[in-house]
Amino acid sequence: MKLQKKTAGFLSVFAAALWLGCMPASATTTEPAQTEDPGIVPYTCISNPEKETCIYVILKNYHGNYWKSVIEGVTDAAEEIDAAVYLGGIDNETDIDGQIALMDQAIDAGADGILLAPANSTSLIESCQRAKKEDIALVLIDSTINSSDYDCCYMTDNMEAGSIAAKEMLSMLKEAGNDPDEALEVGILLSSDTSQAMVNRVSGFLEYWASDAPEQWDIAEDIFLNGGDVKTAQADAAKLLDTHSQLKGLFGCNNTSTIGISSTLLAQERTDIAMVGFDLADETRALIQDPNYPGVSLLQKQNEMAYQGMHALESLINGNASTQKYFDTGVILIDQDYLMEHEVS
């Protein structure tokens, strides 16, 4: 069938994308030499600069409420951990070289532990292998890598989250009165196809769609990548709306994609388009709260990822092996009813 063949093709592309793409601290350990790369947010010591034990936090983005919440989780944990904590990262999720440079700086400076939110599931493998060879505790958050060279990871079960997103999309499309026997399309926006988190979300969405969607309901062929940039996401959403006359739904696989979709739908007053997204920026909240727009979002527990990841690092540094490799921090479905009943920041 057309739908099955098309979706299988998408799954093959994303499966391929999945696989493309320090000495122990001493009393003289200092903050690492900083790079001049303008895309890098240099390390800043956020707690206990006098401590010999050093933890380095490397984020893959600094924009929006999502990463603000991650930083809050790191900061909360840093106040409870007996170690110097250095916070750095990259300003754009496409700056893979910048994140590799920050890994090198942390290792060369004598890190005892590294908390990494990898921007690329393949390109960071060598850096992670180097860290483990130096016996540096390594905890991943938000996304993982295509290797086992880390101690543990705190993140969303992204395949499951993608399935939930597809289920919600189908529910809204049916509630809107779309005929199962008439053709329609759903567009997909994501930040990167080299992040395993993104690939798994899309894969989970497509697998559920292939098994449960009416045969005449398709996925738009042009899946857009925005590199974590909201303006690009807005332009991509507008292009999908302009070029696909049968478009009835948009799926945003991350925060910036969802902001781009929400703001575009609101600006164009496209109440005929169902939206499923991730996280809860102001624009996303505004769309979901408006009863004229069909929309939901999956809220990740990114603060919890960061907080638990930091404490896992402390435990690893103290000689305690992790009890498991992967920890699912879960998602919350945000719809109108939820916003009415809860205060969600």
CSV table of C-alpha atoms in Angstrom, one decimal:
chain,number,residue,atom,x,y,z
A,1,MET,CA,0.0,0.0,0.0
A,2,LYS,CA,1.1,3.5,-0.6
A,3,LEU,CA,1.1,4.6,3.0
A,4,GLN,CA,3.1,1.5,4.1
A,5,LYS,CA,5.7,1.8,1.4
A,6,LYS,CA,6.1,5.5,2.0
A,7,THR,CA,6.4,5.2,5.7
A,8,ALA,CA,8.8,2.3,5.4
A,9,GLY,CA,11.0,4.5,3.2
A,10,PHE,CA,11.0,7.2,5.8
A,11,LEU,CA,11.9,4.6,8.5
A,12,SER,CA,14.8,3.4,6.4
A,13,VAL,CA,16.2,6.9,6.0
A,14,PHE,CA,16.0,7.6,9.7
A,15,ALA,CA,17.5,4.2,10.6
A,16,ALA,CA,20.5,5.1,8.3
A,17,ALA,CA,20.8,8.5,10.0
A,18,LEU,CA,21.2,6.9,13.3
A,19,TRP,CA,24.5,5.3,12.3
A,20,LEU,CA,26.0,8.0,10.0
A,21,GLY,CA,26.3,11.0,11.1
A,22,CYS,CA,41.9,13.7,31.5
A,23,MET,CA,44.2,12.6,34.2
A,24,PRO,CA,42.5,12.4,37.6
A,25,ALA,CA,41.9,15.9,39.1
A,26,SER,CA,44.6,17.2,41.4
A,27,ALA,CA,45.0,20.3,43.6
A,28,THR,CA,46.3,22.2,40.6
A,29,THR,CA,43.3,21.5,38.4
A,30,THR,CA,42.1,24.8,36.8
A,31,GLU,CA,39.3,25.9,34.5
A,32,PRO,CA,40.2,24.8,30.9
A,33,ALA,CA,41.6,27.1,28.3
A,34,GLN,CA,38.7,28.6,26.4
A,35,THR,CA,38.3,28.4,22.7
A,36,GLU,CA,37.7,31.4,20.5
A,37,ASP,CA,35.0,29.7,18.5
A,38,PRO,CA,32.1,32.2,18.6
A,39,GLY,CA,29.6,29.3,18.5
A,40,ILE,CA,30.8,28.0,21.9
A,41,VAL,CA,29.5,29.2,25.2
A,42,PRO,CA,32.7,29.0,27.3
A,43,TYR,CA,32.9,27.2,30.6
A,44,THR,CA,31.8,29.2,33.7
A,45,CYS,CA,32.4,27.8,37.2
A,46,ILE,CA,28.9,27.9,38.8
A,47,SER,CA,29.8,26.4,42.2
A,48,ASN,CA,32.7,25.5,44.5
A,49,PRO,CA,35.6,26.8,42.5
A,50,GLU,CA,38.0,25.8,45.3
A,51,LYS,CA,37.2,22.1,45.2
A,52,GLU,CA,39.6,19.6,43.7
A,53,THR,CA,36.9,17.3,42.2
A,54,CYS,CA,35.7,18.8,38.9
A,55,ILE,CA,32.5,18.2,36.9
A,56,TYR,CA,32.0,19.7,33.4
A,57,VAL,CA,28.5,20.2,31.9
A,58,ILE,CA,28.3,20.4,28.1
A,59,LEU,CA,24.9,21.4,26.7
A,60,LYS,CA,23.9,21.4,23.0
A,61,ASN,CA,21.8,24.5,23.1
A,62,TYR,CA,21.2,27.6,25.3
A,63,HIS,CA,17.9,28.9,23.8
A,64,GLY,CA,14.4,28.7,25.1
A,65,ASN,CA,12.6,27.4,28.3
A,66,TYR,CA,13.7,23.8,27.7
A,67,TRP,CA,17.4,24.6,28.2
A,68,LYS,CA,16.7,27.1,30.9
A,69,SER,CA,15.1,24.3,32.8
A,70,VAL,CA,18.0,22.0,32.1
A,71,ILE,CA,20.4,24.7,33.5
A,72,GLU,CA,18.2,25.1,36.6
A,73,GLY,CA,18.4,21.3,37.2
A,74,VAL,CA,22.2,21.5,36.9
A,75,THR,CA,22.4,24.5,39.2
A,76,ASP,CA,20.2,23.0,41.8
A,77,ALA,CA,22.3,19.8,41.9
A,78,ALA,CA,25.5,21.8,41.8
A,79,GLU,CA,24.6,23.4,45.1
A,80,GLU,CA,24.3,20.0,46.7
A,81,ILE,CA,27.4,18.4,45.2
A,82,ASP,CA,30.8,18.6,46.8
A,83,ALA,CA,32.6,19.5,43.5
A,84,ALA,CA,33.5,22.4,41.3
A,85,VAL,CA,31.0,22.5,38.5
A,86,TYR,CA,31.8,24.1,35.2
A,87,LEU,CA,29.0,24.9,32.8
A,88,GLY,CA,29.5,25.3,29.0
A,89,GLY,CA,28.0,24.3,25.7
A,90,ILE,CA,27.3,25.3,22.1
A,91,ASP,CA,25.0,28.1,20.9
A,92,ASN,CA,23.6,26.1,18.0
A,93,GLU,CA,22.9,22.3,17.8
A,94,THR,CA,24.7,22.1,14.5
A,95,ASP,CA,28.0,23.2,15.9
A,96,ILE,CA,29.3,19.6,16.5
A,97,ASP,CA,32.9,20.7,16.3
A,98,GLY,CA,32.3,23.1,19.1
A,99,GLN,CA,30.9,20.4,21.3
A,100,ILE,CA,33.9,18.2,20.5
A,101,ALA,CA,36.2,21.0,21.4
A,102,LEU,CA,34.5,21.4,24.8
A,103,MET,CA,34.9,17.7,25.4
A,104,ASP,CA,38.6,17.9,24.7
A,105,GLN,CA,38.9,20.9,27.0
A,106,ALA,CA,37.3,19.1,29.9
A,107,ILE,CA,39.3,16.0,29.4
A,108,ASP,CA,42.6,17.9,29.1
A,109,ALA,CA,41.7,19.9,32.2
A,110,GLY,CA,41.4,16.8,34.3
A,111,ALA,CA,37.7,16.3,34.6
A,112,ASP,CA,36.5,13.8,37.2
A,113,GLY,CA,33.0,13.7,35.6
A,114,ILE,CA,31.2,15.0,32.5
A,115,LEU,CA,27.5,15.6,32.0
A,116,LEU,CA,26.9,15.7,28.2
A,117,ALA,CA,23.8,16.5,26.2
A,118,PRO,CA,25.1,15.2,22.8
A,119,ALA,CA,24.2,17.2,19.7
A,120,ASN,CA,25.1,14.3,17.4
A,121,SER,CA,24.7,10.6,18.1
A,122,THR,CA,27.7,9.6,16.0
A,123,SER,CA,30.2,12.5,16.0
A,124,LEU,CA,30.6,12.5,19.8
A,125,ILE,CA,31.5,8.8,20.0
A,126,GLU,CA,35.2,9.3,19.8
A,127,SER,CA,35.2,12.0,22.4
A,128,CYS,CA,33.1,9.8,24.8
A,129,GLN,CA,35.5,6.9,24.2
A,130,ARG,CA,38.4,9.1,25.0
A,131,ALA,CA,36.7,10.2,28.3
A,132,LYS,CA,36.1,6.6,29.3
A,133,LYS,CA,39.7,5.6,28.5
A,134,GLU,CA,40.8,8.3,31.0
A,135,ASP,CA,38.4,6.8,33.6
A,136,ILE,CA,36.2,9.9,33.6
A,137,ALA,CA,32.6,9.4,34.8
A,138,LEU,CA,30.3,10.2,31.9
A,139,VAL,CA,26.6,10.7,32.1
A,140,LEU,CA,24.4,11.6,29.1
A,141,ILE,CA,21.2,13.6,29.2
A,142,ASP,CA,18.5,14.5,26.6
A,143,SER,CA,19.9,12.1,24.0
A,144,THR,CA,22.3,9.2,23.8
A,145,ILE,CA,25.1,8.2,21.4
A,146,ASN,CA,25.5,5.2,19.0
A,147,SER,CA,28.0,3.5,21.4
A,148,SER,CA,28.0,2.1,24.9
A,149,ASP,CA,31.0,4.3,26.0
A,150,TYR,CA,29.2,6.1,28.8
A,151,ASP,CA,28.0,5.2,32.2
A,152,CYS,CA,24.3,6.0,32.1
A,153,CYS,CA,21.8,8.2,30.4
A,154,TYR,CA,18.8,10.2,31.6
A,155,MET,CA,16.3,11.0,28.9
A,156,THR,CA,12.8,10.5,27.4
A,157,ASP,CA,11.9,7.2,25.9
A,158,ASN,CA,11.7,8.8,22.5
A,159,MET,CA,10.3,5.9,20.5
A,160,GLU,CA,7.4,5.7,22.9
A,161,ALA,CA,7.0,9.5,22.9
A,162,GLY,CA,6.9,9.4,19.1
A,163,SER,CA,4.1,6.8,19.2
A,164,ILE,CA,2.1,8.9,21.7
A,165,ALA,CA,2.5,11.9,19.4
A,166,ALA,CA,1.2,9.9,16.4
A,167,LYS,CA,-1.7,8.6,18.5
A,168,GLU,CA,-2.7,12.2,19.6
A,169,MET,CA,-2.4,13.5,16.0
A,170,LEU,CA,-4.7,10.8,14.6
A,171,SER,CA,-7.2,11.4,17.4
A,172,MET,CA,-7.3,15.2,16.6
A,173,LEU,CA,-7.6,14.6,12.9
A,174,LYS,CA,-10.5,12.3,13.4
A,175,GLU,CA,-12.2,14.6,15.9
A,176,ALA,CA,-11.9,17.4,13.3
A,177,GLY,CA,-14.1,15.4,11.0
A,178,ASN,CA,-11.4,14.4,8.4
A,179,ASP,CA,-12.7,11.6,6.2
A,180,PRO,CA,-10.6,8.4,6.5
A,181,ASP,CA,-11.2,7.8,2.8
A,182,GLU,CA,-10.0,11.2,1.6
A,183,ALA,CA,-6.3,12.1,1.2
A,184,LEU,CA,-4.5,14.3,3.7
A,185,GLU,CA,-1.0,14.9,4.8
A,186,VAL,CA,0.9,15.6,8.0
A,187,GLY,CA,4.2,17.5,8.0
A,188,ILE,CA,7.2,16.9,10.3
A,189,LEU,CA,9.7,19.4,11.6
A,190,LEU,CA,12.8,18.6,13.7
A,191,SER,CA,16.0,20.1,14.8
A,192,SER,CA,18.4,17.5,13.5
A,193,ASP,CA,18.5,14.1,11.8
A,194,THR,CA,21.8,13.2,13.5
A,195,SER,CA,20.4,13.3,17.1
A,196,GLN,CA,19.3,9.9,18.2
A,197,ALA,CA,16.5,11.5,20.2
A,198,MET,CA,15.1,13.2,17.1
A,199,VAL,CA,15.5,10.1,15.0
A,200,ASN,CA,13.7,7.9,17.6
A,201,ARG,CA,10.8,10.4,17.9
A,202,VAL,CA,10.2,10.4,14.2
A,203,SER,CA,10.6,6.6,14.0
A,204,GLY,CA,8.1,6.1,16.8
A,205,PHE,CA,5.7,8.4,15.1
A,206,LEU,CA,6.0,6.8,11.7
A,207,GLU,CA,5.7,3.2,13.1
A,208,TYR,CA,2.5,4.1,14.9
A,209,TRP,CA,1.2,5.9,11.8
A,210,ALA,CA,2.0,3.0,9.5
A,211,SER,CA,0.0,0.6,11.6
A,212,ASP,CA,-3.0,2.8,12.7
A,213,ALA,CA,-3.5,5.6,10.2
A,214,PRO,CA,-6.1,5.3,7.3
A,215,GLU,CA,-4.4,4.3,4.1
A,216,GLN,CA,-5.2,7.7,2.4
A,217,TRP,CA,-3.5,9.7,5.2
A,218,ASP,CA,0.1,10.3,4.3
A,219,ILE,CA,3.3,11.9,5.7
A,220,ALA,CA,4.6,14.9,3.7
A,221,GLU,CA,7.8,13.9,1.9
A,222,ASP,CA,9.7,17.0,2.7
A,223,ILE,CA,10.8,16.7,6.4
A,224,PHE,CA,12.5,19.9,7.5
A,225,LEU,CA,15.6,20.4,9.7
A,226,ASN,CA,16.0,23.7,11.6
A,227,GLY,CA,19.1,23.2,13.6
A,228,GLY,CA,17.4,24.4,16.8
A,229,ASP,CA,16.7,27.8,15.2
A,230,VAL,CA,13.1,29.2,15.8
A,231,LYS,CA,13.1,31.5,12.7
A,232,THR,CA,14.1,28.6,10.5
A,233,ALA,CA,11.3,26.5,12.0
A,234,GLN,CA,8.8,29.3,11.4
A,235,ALA,CA,9.9,29.5,7.7
A,236,ASP,CA,9.7,25.7,7.4
A,237,ALA,CA,6.2,25.6,8.8
A,238,ALA,CA,5.1,28.3,6.5
A,239,LYS,CA,6.6,26.5,3.5
A,240,LEU,CA,4.7,23.3,4.3
A,241,LEU,CA,1.5,25.2,4.7
A,242,ASP,CA,2.1,27.0,1.3
A,243,THR,CA,3.1,24.0,-0.7
A,244,HIS,CA,0.9,21.2,0.6
A,245,SER,CA,-2.8,21.8,-0.1
A,246,GLN,CA,-3.8,18.6,1.7
A,247,LEU,CA,-1.9,19.4,4.9
A,248,LYS,CA,-4.0,18.9,8.0
A,249,GLY,CA,-1.4,18.3,10.7
A,250,LEU,CA,2.1,19.4,11.8
A,251,PHE,CA,4.4,17.4,14.2
A,252,GLY,CA,7.2,19.3,15.9
A,253,CYS,CA,9.8,16.9,17.3
A,254,ASN,CA,11.5,19.4,19.6
A,255,ASN,CA,10.9,22.7,21.4
A,256,THR,CA,12.1,25.0,18.6
A,257,SER,CA,10.2,23.1,15.9
A,258,THR,CA,7.1,23.4,18.0
A,259,ILE,CA,7.6,27.1,18.7
A,260,GLY,CA,7.9,27.6,14.9
A,261,ILE,CA,4.7,25.7,14.2
A,262,SER,CA,2.7,27.3,17.0
A,263,SER,CA,3.7,30.9,16.1
A,264,THR,CA,3.1,30.3,12.4
A,265,LEU,CA,-0.4,28.7,12.9
A,266,LEU,CA,-1.4,31.5,15.2
A,267,ALA,CA,-0.1,34.2,12.9
A,268,GLN,CA,-1.9,32.7,9.9
A,269,GLU,CA,-5.0,31.8,11.9
A,270,ARG,CA,-4.8,28.2,10.6
A,271,THR,CA,-7.4,26.7,12.9
A,272,ASP,CA,-7.7,23.8,10.4
A,273,ILE,CA,-4.3,22.4,11.2
A,274,ALA,CA,-3.7,20.0,14.2
A,275,MET,CA,-0.4,20.4,16.0
A,276,VAL,CA,1.5,17.9,18.2
A,277,GLY,CA,4.7,19.1,19.6
A,278,PHE,CA,7.3,18.9,22.4
A,279,ASP,CA,7.8,21.0,25.5
A,280,LEU,CA,5.9,24.2,26.4
A,281,ALA,CA,7.2,27.6,25.2
A,282,ASP,CA,4.9,30.6,25.5
A,283,GLU,CA,3.9,30.3,21.8
A,284,THR,CA,3.0,26.6,22.3
A,285,ARG,CA,1.0,27.4,25.5
A,286,ALA,CA,-0.9,30.1,23.7
A,287,LEU,CA,-2.0,27.8,20.9
A,288,ILE,CA,-3.0,25.0,23.2
A,289,GLN,CA,-5.0,27.4,25.4
A,290,ASP,CA,-7.0,28.7,22.5
A,291,PRO,CA,-10.0,26.5,22.0
A,292,ASN,CA,-10.0,27.3,18.2
A,293,TYR,CA,-6.8,25.5,17.6
A,294,PRO,CA,-6.4,21.7,17.9
A,295,GLY,CA,-3.0,21.2,19.6
A,296,VAL,CA,-1.2,19.2,22.3
A,297,SER,CA,2.4,19.0,23.4
A,298,LEU,CA,4.6,16.4,25.2
A,299,LEU,CA,6.4,18.0,28.1
A,300,GLN,CA,9.7,16.3,28.9
A,301,LYS,CA,11.1,16.3,32.4
A,302,GLN,CA,14.4,18.0,31.4
A,303,ASN,CA,15.0,19.5,34.8
A,304,GLU,CA,14.9,16.0,36.3
A,305,MET,CA,17.2,14.7,33.6
A,306,ALA,CA,19.8,17.3,34.6
A,307,TYR,CA,19.3,17.0,38.3
A,308,GLN,CA,19.5,13.2,38.5
A,309,GLY,CA,22.3,13.1,36.0
A,310,MET,CA,24.4,15.4,38.2
A,311,HIS,CA,23.8,13.3,41.2
A,312,ALA,CA,24.6,10.1,39.2
A,313,LEU,CA,28.0,11.7,38.3
A,314,GLU,CA,28.7,12.4,42.0
A,315,SER,CA,27.9,8.8,42.8
A,316,LEU,CA,30.1,7.4,40.0
A,317,ILE,CA,33.0,9.7,41.0
A,318,ASN,CA,32.7,8.2,44.5
A,319,GLY,CA,33.1,4.7,43.1
A,320,ASN,CA,29.5,3.6,42.9
A,321,ALA,CA,28.6,1.9,39.6
A,322,SER,CA,25.3,2.8,38.0
A,323,THR,CA,22.5,0.3,38.6
A,324,GLN,CA,21.4,0.5,35.0
A,325,LYS,CA,22.4,2.1,31.7
A,326,TYR,CA,19.2,4.0,30.8
A,327,PHE,CA,16.7,5.9,32.9
A,328,ASP,CA,13.4,7.0,31.3
A,329,THR,CA,12.4,10.4,32.8
A,330,GLY,CA,9.0,10.3,31.1
A,331,VAL,CA,6.7,12.8,29.4
A,332,ILE,CA,3.5,14.6,30.4
A,333,LEU,CA,0.7,15.2,27.8
A,334,ILE,CA,-0.2,18.9,27.8
A,335,ASP,CA,-3.6,19.7,26.5
A,336,GLN,CA,-6.2,22.4,27.3
A,337,ASP,CA,-7.6,20.4,30.3
A,338,TYR,CA,-4.1,20.0,31.8
A,339,LEU,CA,-3.3,23.7,31.5
A,340,MET,CA,-6.6,24.6,33.2
A,341,GLU,CA,-5.8,22.3,36.1
A,342,HIS,CA,-2.0,22.8,36.5
A,343,GLU,CA,0.6,25.5,36.6
A,344,VAL,CA,3.2,24.4,34.1
A,345,SER,CA,6.4,26.5,33.7
